[in-house]
Amino acid sequence: MGDNRGPDRRVGDDDPAISTTDHIGLAETHSAHNYDPLPVVIAEGEGAWVTDVEGRHYLDLLAGYSALNFGHRNPELLAAAQWQLGRVTLTSRAFYNDRFAPFVTALSGMVGKDQVLPMNTGAEAVETAIKVARRWAYDVKGVPDGEATIVVAGGNFHGRTTTIISFSEDPEAYTGFGPYTPGFRTVPYGDADAVEAAVGPTTAAVLVEPVQGEAGVLVPPPDYLPRLREICDRERVLLIADEVQSGLGRTGTIAACEHTGVEPDAYLFGKALGGGVLPVSAMVANEEVLGVVRPGQHGSTFGGNPLAGALGSTVVRMLREGPYLADARALGEVMRTRLKEFGGAGVLATRTIGPWAGIDVDPSLASGRELCERLAARGVLAKEAHGSTIRLSPPFVVSEEDLNWGLDQVAAVLTDLRASAGSA
Ligand SMILES: *Cc1c(COP(=O)(O)O)cnc(C)c1O
């Protein structure tokens, strides 16, 4: 006691003794090292901006991996949460709650499906889809029990559970965590022929990200999803779109699948569905798919809770009625135009879809990590994907002026790196 470094002492946001260094020191000592954060300790957020414990401001071009599509502390979402906090926050699914029906009705209606199975994290939505697809294969398709397979794409990111990492190709995510869950076949992303060759009478589903986010904002060829749709229809296989990151406006549309006019059998949503306040996720599909789940077979204590329902319904209303999709598209245009300037020495490729971009930097110029450190030093927060790729996913509430300023900082970091490479 009396020592502000001890775990007993409350870390107050107005306590000047707790500096960035102190916070990082305590965190490194008392938290598992399952992340390697940039050395920025965020204390407050508003809109597209955050402030650290020392009062420095940063433009947030990561937006919580798209969990913060509507920005930090969006007033509409805060109002919905605050209203609900004054009523009831958790009931469990042992009972109905009065936010549940409005939420599942709004979310299913948003994508033209019948039913929703609400969960919390994105990984749980993926786990739900795996269980539902297997059950559908046995009960509806007639696959012999225990033989169902699910076709997935190389380079995928679907979450961190033991089953999900069983079909990850990322050695960091996979190595040393076996034994692995069987029943998955991995084929290269963007290759419909490979999917066609992999599906057969025991295939339950093809599970795919319409745009691969963690892999570096990889947009597949335009005929990829339409061909998967054809193959799945022909072979009687469910097409499941993991839209946890790509959905809810990130590509300028409610679902990224819309860009190719493909309707999957199931959508998985998460991240932005909780409005940046809570983890809220869901599998959304028709009754002929979700109807295979009977009471007691799947669920979650927190899934469909009233606070989540209030936030999820508000997110759906904001997407349908608010300016957010139009704003996302306008920001996407700014990014598409500006990123063309970034081509040239040291930049191997840039990709954009909506306000979502991946920039592949020549690894000899800098690692993605170093780029992000240099960006943070200039007041911009971003996160590398794999290797030397950085991904930008601004919140939809960023002003064009601020976004342009942020992109100026990216350009300046690239210029600095080229200059030091040239003089080396
Ligand atoms: C983030 C993400 C997940 C996992 O979501 P969590 O909430 O972290 O469990 C699943 N799929 C995709 C495509 C994601 O981007």
Coordinates of C-alpha atoms and ligand atoms in Angstrom, one line a residue:
M1 CA 0.0 0.0 0.0
G2 CA 1.1 3.5 -0.6
D3 CA 3.0 2.1 -3.6
N4 CA 1.2 2.8 -6.8
R5 CA 2.8 -0.2 -8.6
G6 CA 1.0 -2.8 -6.6
P7 CA -2.1 -4.7 -7.8
D8 CA -4.1 -3.5 -4.8
R9 CA -3.9 0.1 -5.9
R10 CA -6.6 1.1 -8.3
V11 CA -5.2 2.5 -11.5
G12 CA -7.0 5.8 -11.7
D13 CA -7.3 7.6 -15.0
D14 CA -6.6 10.9 -13.2
D15 CA -3.5 9.6 -11.5
P16 CA -0.5 11.2 -13.0
A17 CA 1.8 8.7 -11.3
I18 CA 0.5 6.0 -13.7
S19 CA 2.4 6.8 -16.9
T20 CA 2.5 4.8 -20.2
T21 CA 5.6 3.1 -19.0
D22 CA 4.0 2.2 -15.6
H23 CA 1.0 0.7 -17.3
I24 CA 3.0 -1.3 -19.8
G25 CA 5.3 -2.6 -17.0
L26 CA 2.3 -3.7 -14.9
A27 CA 0.6 -5.3 -17.9
E28 CA 3.7 -7.1 -18.9
T29 CA 4.1 -8.5 -15.4
H30 CA 0.5 -9.4 -14.6
S31 CA -1.1 -10.3 -17.9
A32 CA -0.4 -13.3 -20.1
H33 CA 1.7 -12.3 -23.2
N34 CA -0.8 -13.5 -25.7
Y35 CA -0.7 -10.1 -27.4
D36 CA 2.2 -7.8 -28.3
P37 CA 0.4 -4.4 -28.2
L38 CA 1.8 -1.2 -29.6
P39 CA 3.1 1.0 -26.7
V40 CA 0.0 3.2 -26.5
V41 CA -2.2 3.1 -23.4
I42 CA -5.7 4.4 -24.4
A43 CA -7.7 6.1 -21.7
E44 CA -10.6 7.7 -23.7
G45 CA -12.2 7.5 -27.1
E46 CA -14.6 9.6 -29.1
G47 CA -15.7 9.1 -32.7
A48 CA -12.6 8.3 -34.7
W49 CA -10.1 9.5 -32.1
V50 CA -8.6 8.1 -28.9
T51 CA -6.5 9.8 -26.2
D52 CA -3.8 8.0 -24.3
V53 CA -3.0 8.3 -20.5
E54 CA -0.6 11.2 -21.3
G55 CA -3.1 13.2 -23.2
R56 CA -1.8 12.4 -26.7
H57 CA -4.4 12.0 -29.4
Y58 CA -4.5 9.3 -32.1
L59 CA -6.7 8.8 -35.1
D60 CA -8.0 5.2 -34.9
L61 CA -7.6 3.6 -38.3
L62 CA -8.1 0.1 -36.9
A63 CA -11.5 0.6 -35.2
G64 CA -11.2 -2.5 -33.1
Y65 CA -10.8 -4.7 -36.2
S66 CA -14.2 -3.3 -37.3
A67 CA -15.9 -3.8 -33.9
L68 CA -16.0 0.0 -33.8
N69 CA -17.5 0.7 -37.3
F70 CA -19.7 3.3 -35.7
G71 CA -16.9 4.9 -33.8
H72 CA -16.0 5.2 -30.2
R73 CA -19.0 6.0 -27.9
N74 CA -21.4 6.6 -30.7
P75 CA -24.2 8.6 -29.1
E76 CA -27.0 6.5 -30.5
L77 CA -25.4 3.3 -29.2
L78 CA -24.6 4.8 -25.9
A79 CA -28.2 6.0 -25.5
A80 CA -29.6 2.6 -26.4
A81 CA -27.2 0.9 -23.9
Q82 CA -28.0 3.5 -21.2
W83 CA -31.7 3.1 -21.6
Q84 CA -31.3 -0.6 -21.4
L85 CA -29.0 -0.4 -18.3
G86 CA -31.9 1.3 -16.5
R87 CA -34.3 -1.6 -17.3
V88 CA -32.7 -5.1 -17.2
T89 CA -29.3 -6.4 -18.5
L90 CA -29.3 -10.1 -18.2
T91 CA -32.1 -12.7 -18.0
S92 CA -30.5 -15.9 -19.5
R93 CA -32.4 -17.7 -22.2
A94 CA -34.3 -19.6 -19.5
F95 CA -36.9 -16.8 -20.0
Y96 CA -37.8 -14.4 -22.8
N97 CA -36.7 -10.8 -22.6
D98 CA -38.4 -7.9 -24.3
R99 CA -35.3 -7.0 -26.4
F100 CA -35.0 -10.5 -27.9
A101 CA -37.8 -10.6 -30.4
P102 CA -37.1 -7.1 -31.7
F103 CA -33.4 -8.0 -32.2
V104 CA -33.9 -11.3 -33.9
T105 CA -36.6 -9.9 -36.1
A106 CA -34.5 -6.9 -37.1
L107 CA -31.4 -8.9 -37.8
S108 CA -33.0 -11.7 -39.8
G109 CA -35.0 -9.1 -41.8
M110 CA -31.9 -7.1 -42.6
V111 CA -30.5 -10.0 -44.7
G112 CA -33.7 -11.6 -45.7
K113 CA -33.5 -14.7 -43.7
D114 CA -36.0 -16.3 -41.2
Q115 CA -34.0 -17.0 -38.1
V116 CA -31.1 -15.9 -35.8
L117 CA -29.1 -17.9 -33.3
P118 CA -27.5 -15.2 -31.1
M119 CA -24.1 -15.8 -29.4
N120 CA -21.4 -13.4 -28.1
T121 CA -18.0 -13.6 -29.8
G122 CA -17.3 -14.2 -33.5
A123 CA -15.6 -17.5 -32.7
E124 CA -18.8 -18.7 -31.0
A125 CA -20.8 -17.7 -34.2
V126 CA -18.4 -19.9 -36.2
E127 CA -18.6 -22.7 -33.7
T128 CA -22.4 -22.5 -34.0
A129 CA -22.2 -22.7 -37.8
I130 CA -20.0 -25.8 -37.6
K131 CA -22.4 -27.6 -35.2
V132 CA -25.5 -26.6 -37.2
A133 CA -23.9 -27.6 -40.5
R134 CA -22.9 -31.0 -39.2
R135 CA -26.3 -31.5 -37.7
W136 CA -27.9 -30.5 -41.0
A137 CA -25.7 -32.9 -42.9
Y138 CA -26.8 -35.8 -40.7
D139 CA -30.5 -34.9 -40.3
V140 CA -31.3 -33.4 -43.7
K141 CA -28.6 -34.4 -46.2
G142 CA -28.3 -38.0 -44.8
V143 CA -24.5 -38.0 -44.3
P144 CA -23.6 -41.1 -42.1
D145 CA -23.1 -40.0 -38.5
G146 CA -19.6 -38.7 -37.7
E147 CA -18.5 -38.4 -41.4
A148 CA -19.5 -34.8 -42.2
T149 CA -16.7 -32.6 -43.5
I150 CA -16.5 -28.8 -43.9
V151 CA -14.5 -27.2 -46.7
V152 CA -12.5 -24.1 -45.6
A153 CA -10.1 -21.7 -47.3
G154 CA -6.3 -21.4 -46.8
G155 CA -5.2 -18.3 -45.0
N156 CA -8.5 -18.2 -43.1
F157 CA -9.2 -16.5 -39.8
H158 CA -12.3 -17.7 -38.0
G159 CA -11.3 -17.3 -34.4
R160 CA -9.3 -19.0 -31.6
T161 CA -11.1 -22.0 -30.2
T162 CA -9.5 -25.4 -30.4
T163 CA -11.8 -26.5 -33.2
I164 CA -11.3 -23.4 -35.2
I165 CA -7.5 -23.3 -34.9
S166 CA -7.6 -26.9 -36.1
F167 CA -8.1 -25.6 -39.6
S168 CA -6.0 -22.5 -39.4
E169 CA -2.8 -22.3 -41.5
D170 CA -1.2 -19.8 -39.3
P171 CA 1.6 -21.6 -37.4
E172 CA 1.3 -19.2 -34.5
A173 CA -2.4 -20.0 -34.1
Y174 CA -2.0 -23.8 -34.7
T175 CA 1.3 -25.1 -33.5
G176 CA 1.4 -26.9 -30.2
F177 CA -2.4 -26.8 -29.5
G178 CA -3.3 -30.3 -30.8
P179 CA -4.9 -32.8 -30.8
Y180 CA -6.9 -31.1 -33.5
T181 CA -10.5 -31.5 -34.4
P182 CA -11.0 -33.5 -37.6
G183 CA -13.5 -33.0 -40.3
F184 CA -12.1 -30.0 -42.2
R185 CA -10.6 -29.8 -45.7
T186 CA -8.5 -26.7 -46.6
V187 CA -8.2 -25.5 -50.2
P188 CA -6.6 -22.3 -51.5
Y189 CA -8.6 -19.1 -51.1
G190 CA -10.1 -17.7 -54.2
D191 CA -9.9 -21.1 -56.1
A192 CA -13.4 -22.3 -56.9
D193 CA -12.1 -25.3 -58.8
A194 CA -10.3 -26.5 -55.7
V195 CA -13.6 -26.2 -53.7
E196 CA -15.4 -28.2 -56.5
A197 CA -12.8 -30.9 -56.2
A198 CA -13.0 -31.0 -52.4
V199 CA -16.8 -31.3 -52.0
G200 CA -18.6 -34.6 -52.1
P201 CA -21.4 -36.6 -50.6
T202 CA -20.2 -36.2 -47.1
T203 CA -19.6 -32.4 -47.3
A204 CA -21.8 -30.4 -45.0
A205 CA -20.7 -26.9 -45.8
V206 CA -18.2 -24.5 -47.4
L207 CA -17.2 -22.0 -44.8
V208 CA -15.5 -18.9 -46.2
E209 CA -14.8 -15.2 -45.6
P210 CA -16.2 -13.2 -48.5
V211 CA -13.1 -11.0 -48.0
Q212 CA -10.2 -12.3 -45.9
G213 CA -9.6 -9.6 -43.3
E214 CA -6.8 -11.0 -41.1
A215 CA -5.0 -12.3 -44.2
G216 CA -4.6 -8.7 -45.3
V217 CA -7.9 -7.6 -46.9
L218 CA -7.8 -10.2 -49.7
V219 CA -10.6 -9.7 -52.2
P220 CA -11.2 -12.9 -54.2
P221 CA -11.9 -13.0 -58.0
P222 CA -15.4 -11.7 -58.8
D223 CA -16.6 -15.1 -59.9
Y224 CA -15.4 -16.9 -56.8
L225 CA -18.5 -16.6 -54.6
P226 CA -21.0 -17.1 -57.5
R227 CA -19.2 -20.3 -58.4
L228 CA -19.2 -21.5 -54.8
R229 CA -22.9 -20.8 -54.8
E230 CA -23.4 -23.0 -57.9
I231 CA -21.2 -25.8 -56.5
C232 CA -23.0 -25.8 -53.2
D233 CA -26.4 -25.8 -54.9
R234 CA -25.5 -28.7 -57.1
E235 CA -23.8 -30.8 -54.4
R236 CA -26.3 -29.9 -51.7
V237 CA -23.8 -28.2 -49.5
L238 CA -24.4 -25.2 -47.2
L239 CA -22.5 -22.0 -48.2
I240 CA -21.6 -20.2 -44.9
A241 CA -20.3 -16.7 -45.1
D242 CA -18.2 -15.6 -42.2
E243 CA -19.0 -11.8 -42.3
V244 CA -17.8 -11.2 -38.7
Q245 CA -15.3 -8.6 -40.0
S246 CA -16.5 -8.0 -43.6
G247 CA -20.1 -7.5 -42.7
L248 CA -22.1 -4.6 -41.3
G249 CA -20.8 -1.9 -43.6
R250 CA -17.1 -2.6 -43.7
T251 CA -17.2 -3.1 -47.5
G252 CA -19.8 -0.4 -48.0
T253 CA -22.7 -2.9 -48.0
I254 CA -24.5 -4.7 -45.2
A255 CA -22.8 -8.0 -46.2
A256 CA -19.7 -8.3 -48.4
C257 CA -21.5 -11.0 -50.3
E258 CA -23.7 -8.3 -51.8
H259 CA -20.9 -7.2 -54.1
T260 CA -21.3 -10.4 -56.1
G261 CA -25.0 -10.8 -55.7
V262 CA -24.5 -14.1 -53.8
E263 CA -26.9 -15.2 -51.1
P264 CA -25.2 -17.6 -48.7
D265 CA -27.2 -20.2 -46.7
A266 CA -25.9 -18.6 -43.5
Y267 CA -24.3 -15.3 -42.5
L268 CA -22.1 -15.1 -39.4
F269 CA -22.0 -11.6 -37.9
G270 CA -20.0 -10.3 -34.9
K271 CA -17.6 -7.5 -34.1
A272 CA -19.7 -4.3 -35.1
L273 CA -22.9 -6.1 -34.1
G274 CA -22.3 -5.1 -30.5
G275 CA -21.8 -1.4 -31.5
G276 CA -18.3 -1.4 -29.9
V277 CA -19.9 -1.8 -26.5
L278 CA -20.3 -5.6 -26.0
P279 CA -19.5 -8.8 -27.8
V280 CA -22.6 -9.7 -29.8
S281 CA -22.5 -12.3 -32.6
A282 CA -25.1 -14.3 -34.5
M283 CA -25.7 -17.0 -37.1
V284 CA -28.5 -15.9 -39.4
A285 CA -30.1 -18.5 -41.7
N286 CA -33.4 -19.9 -42.8
E287 CA -35.6 -22.2 -40.8
E288 CA -34.6 -25.2 -42.9
V289 CA -31.0 -24.8 -41.6
L290 CA -31.3 -23.4 -38.1
G291 CA -34.4 -25.6 -37.5
V292 CA -32.1 -28.6 -37.0
V293 CA -31.1 -27.2 -33.5
R294 CA -33.5 -28.4 -30.7
P295 CA -33.6 -27.2 -27.1
G296 CA -30.6 -28.1 -25.1
Q297 CA -28.3 -28.8 -28.1
H298 CA -26.6 -25.4 -28.3
G299 CA -26.6 -22.0 -26.5
S300 CA -24.8 -19.6 -24.3
T301 CA -25.6 -17.9 -21.0
F302 CA -25.1 -14.5 -22.4
G303 CA -26.3 -15.0 -26.0
G304 CA -29.4 -12.9 -26.7
N305 CA -29.2 -10.9 -23.5
P306 CA -31.3 -7.8 -23.3
L307 CA -28.3 -5.4 -23.4
A308 CA -26.9 -7.2 -26.4
G309 CA -30.4 -7.1 -28.0
A310 CA -30.8 -3.4 -27.4
L311 CA -27.4 -2.8 -29.0
G312 CA -27.9 -5.2 -31.9
S313 CA -31.3 -3.8 -32.8
T314 CA -29.8 -0.3 -32.7
V315 CA -26.9 -1.4 -35.0
V316 CA -29.4 -2.8 -37.5
R317 CA -31.5 0.3 -37.4
M318 CA -28.4 2.5 -37.9
L319 CA -27.3 0.5 -40.9
R320 CA -30.8 0.6 -42.5
E321 CA -31.8 4.1 -41.7
G322 CA -28.7 6.1 -40.8
P323 CA -26.0 7.7 -43.0
Y324 CA -23.5 5.0 -42.2
L325 CA -23.5 2.9 -45.3
A326 CA -23.4 5.9 -47.6
D327 CA -20.6 7.4 -45.5
A328 CA -18.7 4.1 -45.6
R329 CA -18.9 4.2 -49.4
A330 CA -17.8 7.8 -49.6
L331 CA -14.8 7.0 -47.3
G332 CA -14.1 3.9 -49.4
E333 CA -13.8 6.2 -52.5
V334 CA -11.4 8.5 -50.7
M335 CA -9.3 5.5 -49.7
R336 CA -9.4 3.9 -53.2
T337 CA -8.2 7.1 -54.8
R338 CA -5.6 7.9 -52.3
L339 CA -4.1 4.5 -52.1
K340 CA -3.2 4.7 -55.8
E341 CA -0.6 7.3 -54.8
F342 CA 1.0 4.7 -52.5
G343 CA 2.1 2.4 -55.4
G344 CA 5.7 2.6 -56.4
A345 CA 9.0 1.8 -54.7
G346 CA 8.6 -0.3 -51.6
V347 CA 4.9 -0.9 -52.0
L348 CA 4.1 -4.3 -53.5
A349 CA 0.3 -4.0 -53.7
T350 CA -2.7 -2.2 -52.4
R351 CA -6.2 -3.4 -52.2
T352 CA -9.4 -1.6 -51.1
I353 CA -13.1 -2.6 -50.8
G354 CA -15.2 0.0 -49.2
P355 CA -13.4 1.8 -46.4
W356 CA -11.1 -1.2 -45.9
A357 CA -7.6 -1.5 -47.2
G358 CA -4.6 -3.7 -47.2
I359 CA -1.1 -2.4 -48.1
D360 CA 1.7 -4.9 -48.8
V361 CA 5.0 -3.2 -48.1
D362 CA 8.2 -4.7 -49.3
P363 CA 9.6 -6.6 -46.3
S364 CA 13.1 -5.2 -47.0
L365 CA 11.7 -1.7 -46.4
A366 CA 10.0 -2.4 -43.1
S367 CA 7.9 -5.0 -41.2
G368 CA 4.3 -4.3 -40.7
R369 CA 5.0 -3.8 -37.0
E370 CA 7.6 -1.2 -37.7
L371 CA 5.2 0.6 -40.0
C372 CA 2.6 0.6 -37.3
E373 CA 5.1 1.9 -34.7
R374 CA 6.0 4.8 -37.0
L375 CA 2.4 5.5 -37.7
A376 CA 1.7 5.6 -33.9
A377 CA 4.5 8.1 -33.5
R378 CA 2.7 10.3 -36.0
G379 CA -0.6 9.9 -34.2
V380 CA -2.3 7.2 -36.3
L381 CA -3.3 3.8 -35.0
A382 CA -3.2 0.9 -37.4
K383 CA -2.4 -2.8 -37.2
E384 CA -0.3 -5.1 -39.3
A385 CA -1.9 -8.2 -40.8
H386 CA 0.6 -10.9 -41.6
G387 CA 4.3 -10.0 -42.3
S388 CA 4.6 -6.6 -44.0
T389 CA 0.9 -6.0 -44.7
I390 CA -0.9 -3.2 -42.9
R391 CA -4.7 -3.1 -42.9
L392 CA -6.7 0.1 -42.5
S393 CA -10.3 0.1 -41.4
P394 CA -11.4 3.5 -40.2
P395 CA -14.7 4.0 -38.3
F396 CA -17.5 5.3 -40.6
V397 CA -17.7 8.5 -38.5
V398 CA -14.2 9.7 -39.4
S399 CA -14.4 13.0 -41.4
E400 CA -12.9 13.0 -44.9
E401 CA -10.5 15.6 -43.7
D402 CA -9.2 13.5 -40.8
L403 CA -9.1 10.4 -43.0
N404 CA -7.0 12.3 -45.5
W405 CA -4.7 13.5 -42.7
G406 CA -4.3 9.9 -41.6
L407 CA -3.5 8.7 -45.1
D408 CA -1.0 11.6 -45.4
Q409 CA 0.8 10.1 -42.3
V410 CA 0.8 6.7 -44.0
A411 CA 2.4 8.3 -47.1
A412 CA 4.9 10.2 -45.0
V413 CA 6.0 7.0 -43.2
L414 CA 6.5 5.3 -46.6
T415 CA 8.5 8.3 -47.8
D416 CA 10.7 8.2 -44.6
L417 CA 11.3 4.5 -45.0
R418 CA 12.2 4.9 -48.7
A419 CA 14.6 7.8 -47.9
S420 CA 16.4 5.8 -45.2
A421 CA 16.5 2.7 -47.5
G422 CA 18.0 4.9 -50.2
S423 CA 20.6 6.4 -48.0
A424 CA 21.6 3.0 -46.4
Ligands
LIG1 C1 -12.6 -11.5 -35.6 C2 -13.1 -12.6 -36.4 C3 -13.6 -13.8 -35.9 C4 -13.6 -14.1 -34.4 O1 -14.2 -13.1 -33.6 P1 -13.9 -13.0 -32.0 O2 -15.0 -12.1 -31.5 O3 -12.6 -12.5 -31.9 O4 -14.1 -14.4 -31.5 C5 -14.1 -14.7 -36.7 N1 -14.2 -14.6 -38.0 C6 -13.6 -13.5 -38.6 C7 -13.7 -13.3 -40.1 C8 -13.1 -12.4 -37.8 O5 -12.5 -11.4 -38.4

